[in-house]
Amino acid sequence: MVVTEALQRTQDNLAIVIDERAMACVHGDSGLGKTLSVNASLRELAPAETVRVQFRSHPYLRDIRGVLFDALELPGPKPIHPLEFDTLLKDKLSERFRVLVCDEAQWMSTECFELWRHLWDDPHTDIAIIFVGGANCYKVLQREAMLSSRVLLWQKFEPLTPAEVMAVMPVYHPIWAEADLEIILLANRRAGHGNFRAWARVTVLAVRALKHLKRTTVDEEVLAWVCDRLGGQEPA
């Protein structure tokens, strides 16, 4: 993991959210480091208070209640009736402060968002909520006026700029520390596109390419070997 401007901004934003017992939304395209940045920040800010939950696509209310029940390590059988279940969750969330992290938030329905709002609005619960989601997460949450009006901070993740790529990639892996900056920019144009997940694939294959081609430094031939195996990449 390398420190980027987005990671630093995430940590600053989440510090505010924790202090204010507020809600936040961290959103952006896949592979840009949203979840990693949130998790890394919370390991620094609230390691003992963080509760992470993630759901399959389009969860039902019972899924959210059930996952929270397990994540909060509540004893006994799960309540059958929703009112009883919500009371149990609120009682647990009133015992001490917790940060609830909901990943892939864009999959949730209005009813599910209303449950999160209900838990946060309760005067006795002591929680902050962080929604993390893909590119359309912002639009999905904005449609939920009752919830979005309560979100204190919105942070959008963007692809790394070429300048950031030149600064970050040499720290990310030793093969890029030894490569010319022009080669790093070429790799970004052809396959990386400022996306950390894409750069991880490029790096894995580049390491193998160096061994296969018996090279010590990434050059255009190494990149050609990598891009040929990635497939679907645009020429520089």
Tab-separated table of C-alpha atoms in Angstrom:
chain	number	residue	atom	x	y	z
A	1	MET	CA	0.000	0.000	0.000
A	2	VAL	CA	1.257	3.466	-0.896
A	3	VAL	CA	0.102	6.810	0.409
A	4	THR	CA	-1.812	8.825	-2.177
A	5	GLU	CA	-3.621	12.135	-2.006
A	6	ALA	CA	-6.930	10.229	-2.044
A	7	LEU	CA	-5.858	8.075	0.904
A	8	GLN	CA	-4.804	11.126	2.906
A	9	ARG	CA	-8.074	12.874	2.102
A	10	THR	CA	-10.009	9.772	3.141
A	11	GLN	CA	-8.284	9.684	6.498
A	12	ASP	CA	-8.951	13.382	7.071
A	13	ASN	CA	-12.612	13.002	6.091
A	14	LEU	CA	-13.209	9.938	8.234
A	15	ALA	CA	-11.641	11.650	11.236
A	16	ILE	CA	-14.319	14.336	10.887
A	17	VAL	CA	-17.077	11.734	10.459
A	18	ILE	CA	-15.963	9.892	13.585
A	19	ASP	CA	-15.730	13.066	15.654
A	20	GLU	CA	-19.184	14.167	14.533
A	21	ARG	CA	-20.819	10.706	14.739
A	22	ALA	CA	-21.904	11.417	11.168
A	23	MET	CA	-22.498	9.655	7.852
A	24	ALA	CA	-20.258	9.715	4.784
A	25	CYS	CA	-20.256	8.304	1.270
A	26	VAL	CA	-17.053	7.242	-0.504
A	27	HIS	CA	-17.735	6.458	-4.164
A	28	GLY	CA	-16.074	6.008	-7.538
A	29	ASP	CA	-15.230	3.489	-10.246
A	30	SER	CA	-13.990	0.001	-9.399
A	31	GLY	CA	-10.315	-0.501	-8.701
A	32	LEU	CA	-9.474	3.008	-7.525
A	33	GLY	CA	-8.753	2.044	-3.910
A	34	LYS	CA	-11.920	3.163	-2.117
A	35	THR	CA	-12.334	0.177	0.182
A	36	LEU	CA	-8.595	-0.129	0.806
A	37	SER	CA	-8.365	3.560	1.728
A	38	VAL	CA	-11.372	3.388	4.050
A	39	ASN	CA	-10.098	0.241	5.770
A	40	ALA	CA	-6.562	1.581	6.125
A	41	SER	CA	-7.838	4.861	7.540
A	42	LEU	CA	-10.085	3.163	10.060
A	43	ARG	CA	-7.259	0.892	11.207
A	44	GLU	CA	-5.550	4.111	12.260
A	45	LEU	CA	-8.579	6.030	13.509
A	46	ALA	CA	-10.932	3.492	15.080
A	47	PRO	CA	-9.547	-0.057	14.966
A	48	ALA	CA	-11.598	-1.373	17.882
A	49	GLU	CA	-14.812	0.424	16.955
A	50	THR	CA	-15.098	-0.472	13.258
A	51	VAL	CA	-17.708	-2.964	12.087
A	52	ARG	CA	-17.490	-3.861	8.386
A	53	VAL	CA	-20.442	-5.332	6.531
A	54	GLN	CA	-20.868	-6.270	2.895
A	55	PHE	CA	-23.879	-7.731	1.146
A	56	ARG	CA	-24.615	-9.634	-2.013
A	57	SER	CA	-26.313	-7.726	-4.795
A	58	HIS	CA	-29.752	-6.305	-3.976
A	59	PRO	CA	-30.004	-7.370	-0.318
A	60	TYR	CA	-33.303	-7.581	1.531
A	61	LEU	CA	-33.985	-6.026	4.922
A	62	ARG	CA	-33.567	-9.404	6.576
A	63	ASP	CA	-30.101	-9.686	5.006
A	64	ILE	CA	-28.976	-6.393	6.537
A	65	ARG	CA	-30.397	-7.239	9.937
A	66	GLY	CA	-28.809	-10.694	9.814
A	67	VAL	CA	-25.371	-9.467	8.753
A	68	LEU	CA	-25.387	-6.782	11.441
A	69	PHE	CA	-26.463	-9.384	14.005
A	70	ASP	CA	-23.430	-11.518	13.110
A	71	ALA	CA	-20.989	-8.605	12.769
A	72	LEU	CA	-21.961	-7.267	16.188
A	73	GLU	CA	-21.591	-10.795	17.620
A	74	LEU	CA	-25.008	-10.781	19.232
A	75	PRO	CA	-25.820	-13.903	21.257
A	76	GLY	CA	-28.732	-16.270	20.827
A	77	PRO	CA	-31.059	-16.847	17.882
A	78	LYS	CA	-31.969	-14.078	15.469
A	79	PRO	CA	-35.337	-12.470	16.299
A	80	ILE	CA	-38.195	-13.299	13.958
A	81	HIS	CA	-40.139	-10.040	14.109
A	82	PRO	CA	-38.579	-6.890	12.537
A	83	LEU	CA	-39.519	-4.613	15.456
A	84	GLU	CA	-37.898	-6.943	17.954
A	85	PHE	CA	-34.846	-7.295	15.694
A	86	ASP	CA	-34.417	-3.529	15.303
A	87	THR	CA	-34.761	-2.989	19.048
A	88	LEU	CA	-32.039	-5.553	19.665
A	89	LEU	CA	-29.719	-3.871	17.145
A	90	LYS	CA	-30.343	-0.407	18.581
A	91	ASP	CA	-29.707	-1.626	22.112
A	92	LYS	CA	-26.382	-3.098	21.021
A	93	LEU	CA	-25.431	0.033	19.089
A	94	SER	CA	-26.183	2.128	22.170
A	95	GLU	CA	-23.653	0.347	24.384
A	96	ARG	CA	-20.555	2.072	22.939
A	97	PHE	CA	-19.445	3.976	19.863
A	98	ARG	CA	-19.056	2.054	16.597
A	99	VAL	CA	-18.247	2.898	12.997
A	100	LEU	CA	-20.430	0.906	10.605
A	101	VAL	CA	-18.911	0.471	7.148
A	102	CYS	CA	-21.333	-0.625	4.434
A	103	ASP	CA	-19.515	-1.701	1.276
A	104	GLU	CA	-21.171	-1.995	-2.157
A	105	ALA	CA	-23.873	0.374	-0.922
A	106	GLN	CA	-25.197	0.982	-4.446
A	107	TRP	CA	-27.005	-2.372	-4.347
A	108	MET	CA	-29.406	-1.407	-1.570
A	109	SER	CA	-33.074	-0.514	-1.930
A	110	THR	CA	-34.985	2.403	-0.415
A	111	GLU	CA	-36.217	0.131	2.389
A	112	CYS	CA	-32.642	-0.891	3.212
A	113	PHE	CA	-31.414	2.697	3.292
A	114	GLU	CA	-34.324	3.551	5.563
A	115	LEU	CA	-33.131	0.915	8.036
A	116	TRP	CA	-29.683	2.508	8.155
A	117	ARG	CA	-31.268	5.914	8.669
A	118	HIS	CA	-33.536	4.517	11.389
A	119	LEU	CA	-30.549	3.097	13.285
A	120	TRP	CA	-28.564	6.317	12.949
A	121	ASP	CA	-31.481	8.600	13.862
A	122	ASP	CA	-32.255	6.790	17.088
A	123	PRO	CA	-31.274	9.135	19.942
A	124	HIS	CA	-29.679	6.316	21.926
A	125	THR	CA	-27.410	4.761	19.292
A	126	ASP	CA	-23.798	5.956	19.143
A	127	ILE	CA	-22.644	5.316	15.586
A	128	ALA	CA	-21.062	6.745	12.477
A	129	ILE	CA	-21.945	5.190	9.114
A	130	ILE	CA	-19.703	5.063	6.045
A	131	PHE	CA	-21.202	3.987	2.739
A	132	VAL	CA	-18.706	2.768	0.143
A	133	GLY	CA	-19.835	2.098	-3.396
A	134	GLY	CA	-19.194	2.054	-7.108
A	135	ALA	CA	-19.553	4.740	-9.719
A	136	ASN	CA	-23.351	4.965	-9.446
A	137	CYS	CA	-23.420	4.960	-5.653
A	138	TYR	CA	-23.644	8.752	-5.546
A	139	LYS	CA	-26.746	8.792	-7.763
A	140	VAL	CA	-28.361	5.972	-5.802
A	141	LEU	CA	-27.897	7.727	-2.460
A	142	GLN	CA	-28.923	11.106	-3.836
A	143	ARG	CA	-32.283	9.600	-4.789
A	144	GLU	CA	-32.841	8.805	-1.123
A	145	ALA	CA	-33.574	12.328	0.100
A	146	MET	CA	-34.193	11.373	3.720
A	147	LEU	CA	-30.824	9.652	3.916
A	148	SER	CA	-28.680	11.840	1.641
A	149	SER	CA	-29.694	14.963	3.541
A	150	ARG	CA	-28.015	13.412	6.581
A	151	VAL	CA	-24.736	12.543	4.839
A	152	LEU	CA	-22.096	14.964	6.069
A	153	LEU	CA	-19.263	14.211	3.622
A	154	TRP	CA	-19.093	12.920	0.065
A	155	GLN	CA	-15.778	11.799	-1.407
A	156	LYS	CA	-15.351	10.755	-5.024
A	157	PHE	CA	-12.351	8.647	-6.051
A	158	GLU	CA	-10.828	9.504	-9.434
A	159	PRO	CA	-8.128	7.722	-11.470
A	160	LEU	CA	-4.559	8.747	-10.703
A	161	THR	CA	-3.321	11.600	-12.860
A	162	PRO	CA	-0.140	11.032	-14.921
A	163	ALA	CA	1.783	13.097	-12.363
A	164	GLU	CA	0.445	10.926	-9.533
A	165	VAL	CA	1.286	7.763	-11.478
A	166	MET	CA	4.899	8.915	-11.863
A	167	ALA	CA	5.095	9.644	-8.133
A	168	VAL	CA	3.253	6.605	-6.826
A	169	MET	CA	4.259	3.661	-9.022
A	170	PRO	CA	7.995	3.768	-8.239
A	171	VAL	CA	7.013	3.365	-4.579
A	172	TYR	CA	4.386	0.729	-5.343
A	173	HIS	CA	6.842	-1.914	-6.637
A	174	PRO	CA	10.627	-2.113	-7.168
A	175	ILE	CA	10.322	-2.859	-10.902
A	176	TRP	CA	8.783	0.588	-11.412
A	177	ALA	CA	11.418	2.246	-9.235
A	178	GLU	CA	13.998	1.045	-11.757
A	179	ALA	CA	11.974	1.922	-14.863
A	180	ASP	CA	12.198	5.151	-16.847
A	181	LEU	CA	9.347	7.544	-16.188
A	182	GLU	CA	8.444	7.464	-19.898
A	183	ILE	CA	7.960	3.701	-19.649
A	184	ILE	CA	5.721	4.160	-16.598
A	185	LEU	CA	3.622	6.710	-18.492
A	186	LEU	CA	3.450	4.383	-21.486
A	187	ALA	CA	2.296	1.544	-19.240
A	188	ASN	CA	-0.352	3.834	-17.803
A	189	ARG	CA	-1.615	4.887	-21.241
A	190	ARG	CA	-1.723	1.348	-22.551
A	191	ALA	CA	-3.007	-0.598	-19.559
A	192	GLY	CA	-2.900	1.115	-16.154
A	193	HIS	CA	-5.249	4.057	-16.828
A	194	GLY	CA	-4.635	5.455	-13.343
A	195	ASN	CA	-6.463	2.483	-11.820
A	196	PHE	CA	-4.751	0.642	-8.957
A	197	ARG	CA	-6.404	-2.691	-9.731
A	198	ALA	CA	-5.304	-2.440	-13.357
A	199	TRP	CA	-1.799	-1.512	-12.247
A	200	ALA	CA	-1.719	-4.579	-9.984
A	201	ARG	CA	-2.429	-6.791	-13.019
A	202	VAL	CA	0.199	-4.979	-15.070
A	203	THR	CA	2.757	-5.390	-12.283
A	204	VAL	CA	2.112	-9.113	-11.786
A	205	LEU	CA	2.566	-9.752	-15.505
A	206	ALA	CA	5.541	-7.402	-15.791
A	207	VAL	CA	7.390	-9.342	-13.085
A	208	ARG	CA	6.768	-12.539	-15.037
A	209	ALA	CA	7.760	-10.850	-18.298
A	210	LEU	CA	11.117	-9.826	-16.848
A	211	LYS	CA	11.826	-13.448	-15.961
A	212	HIS	CA	10.540	-14.780	-19.277
A	213	LEU	CA	12.483	-12.293	-21.392
A	214	LYS	CA	15.501	-12.409	-19.076
A	215	ARG	CA	15.427	-8.645	-18.495
A	216	THR	CA	16.139	-6.618	-15.386
A	217	THR	CA	14.238	-3.456	-16.312
A	218	VAL	CA	10.792	-2.875	-17.783
A	219	ASP	CA	11.032	-1.578	-21.342
A	220	GLU	CA	8.740	-1.411	-24.381
A	221	GLU	CA	9.261	-5.076	-25.233
A	222	VAL	CA	8.311	-6.081	-21.700
A	223	LEU	CA	5.204	-3.895	-21.918
A	224	ALA	CA	4.279	-5.445	-25.250
A	225	TRP	CA	4.520	-8.916	-23.632
A	226	VAL	CA	2.274	-7.728	-20.788
A	227	CYS	CA	-0.342	-6.036	-22.965
A	228	ASP	CA	-0.514	-9.022	-25.275
A	229	ARG	CA	-1.637	-11.111	-22.315
A	230	LEU	CA	-3.977	-8.539	-20.861
A	231	GLY	CA	-5.877	-8.273	-24.121
A	232	GLY	CA	-8.216	-5.494	-25.159
A	233	GLN	CA	-5.718	-2.761	-24.400
A	234	GLU	CA	-5.499	0.288	-26.616
A	235	PRO	CA	-2.152	0.961	-28.280
A	236	ALA	CA	-0.270	3.971	-26.941
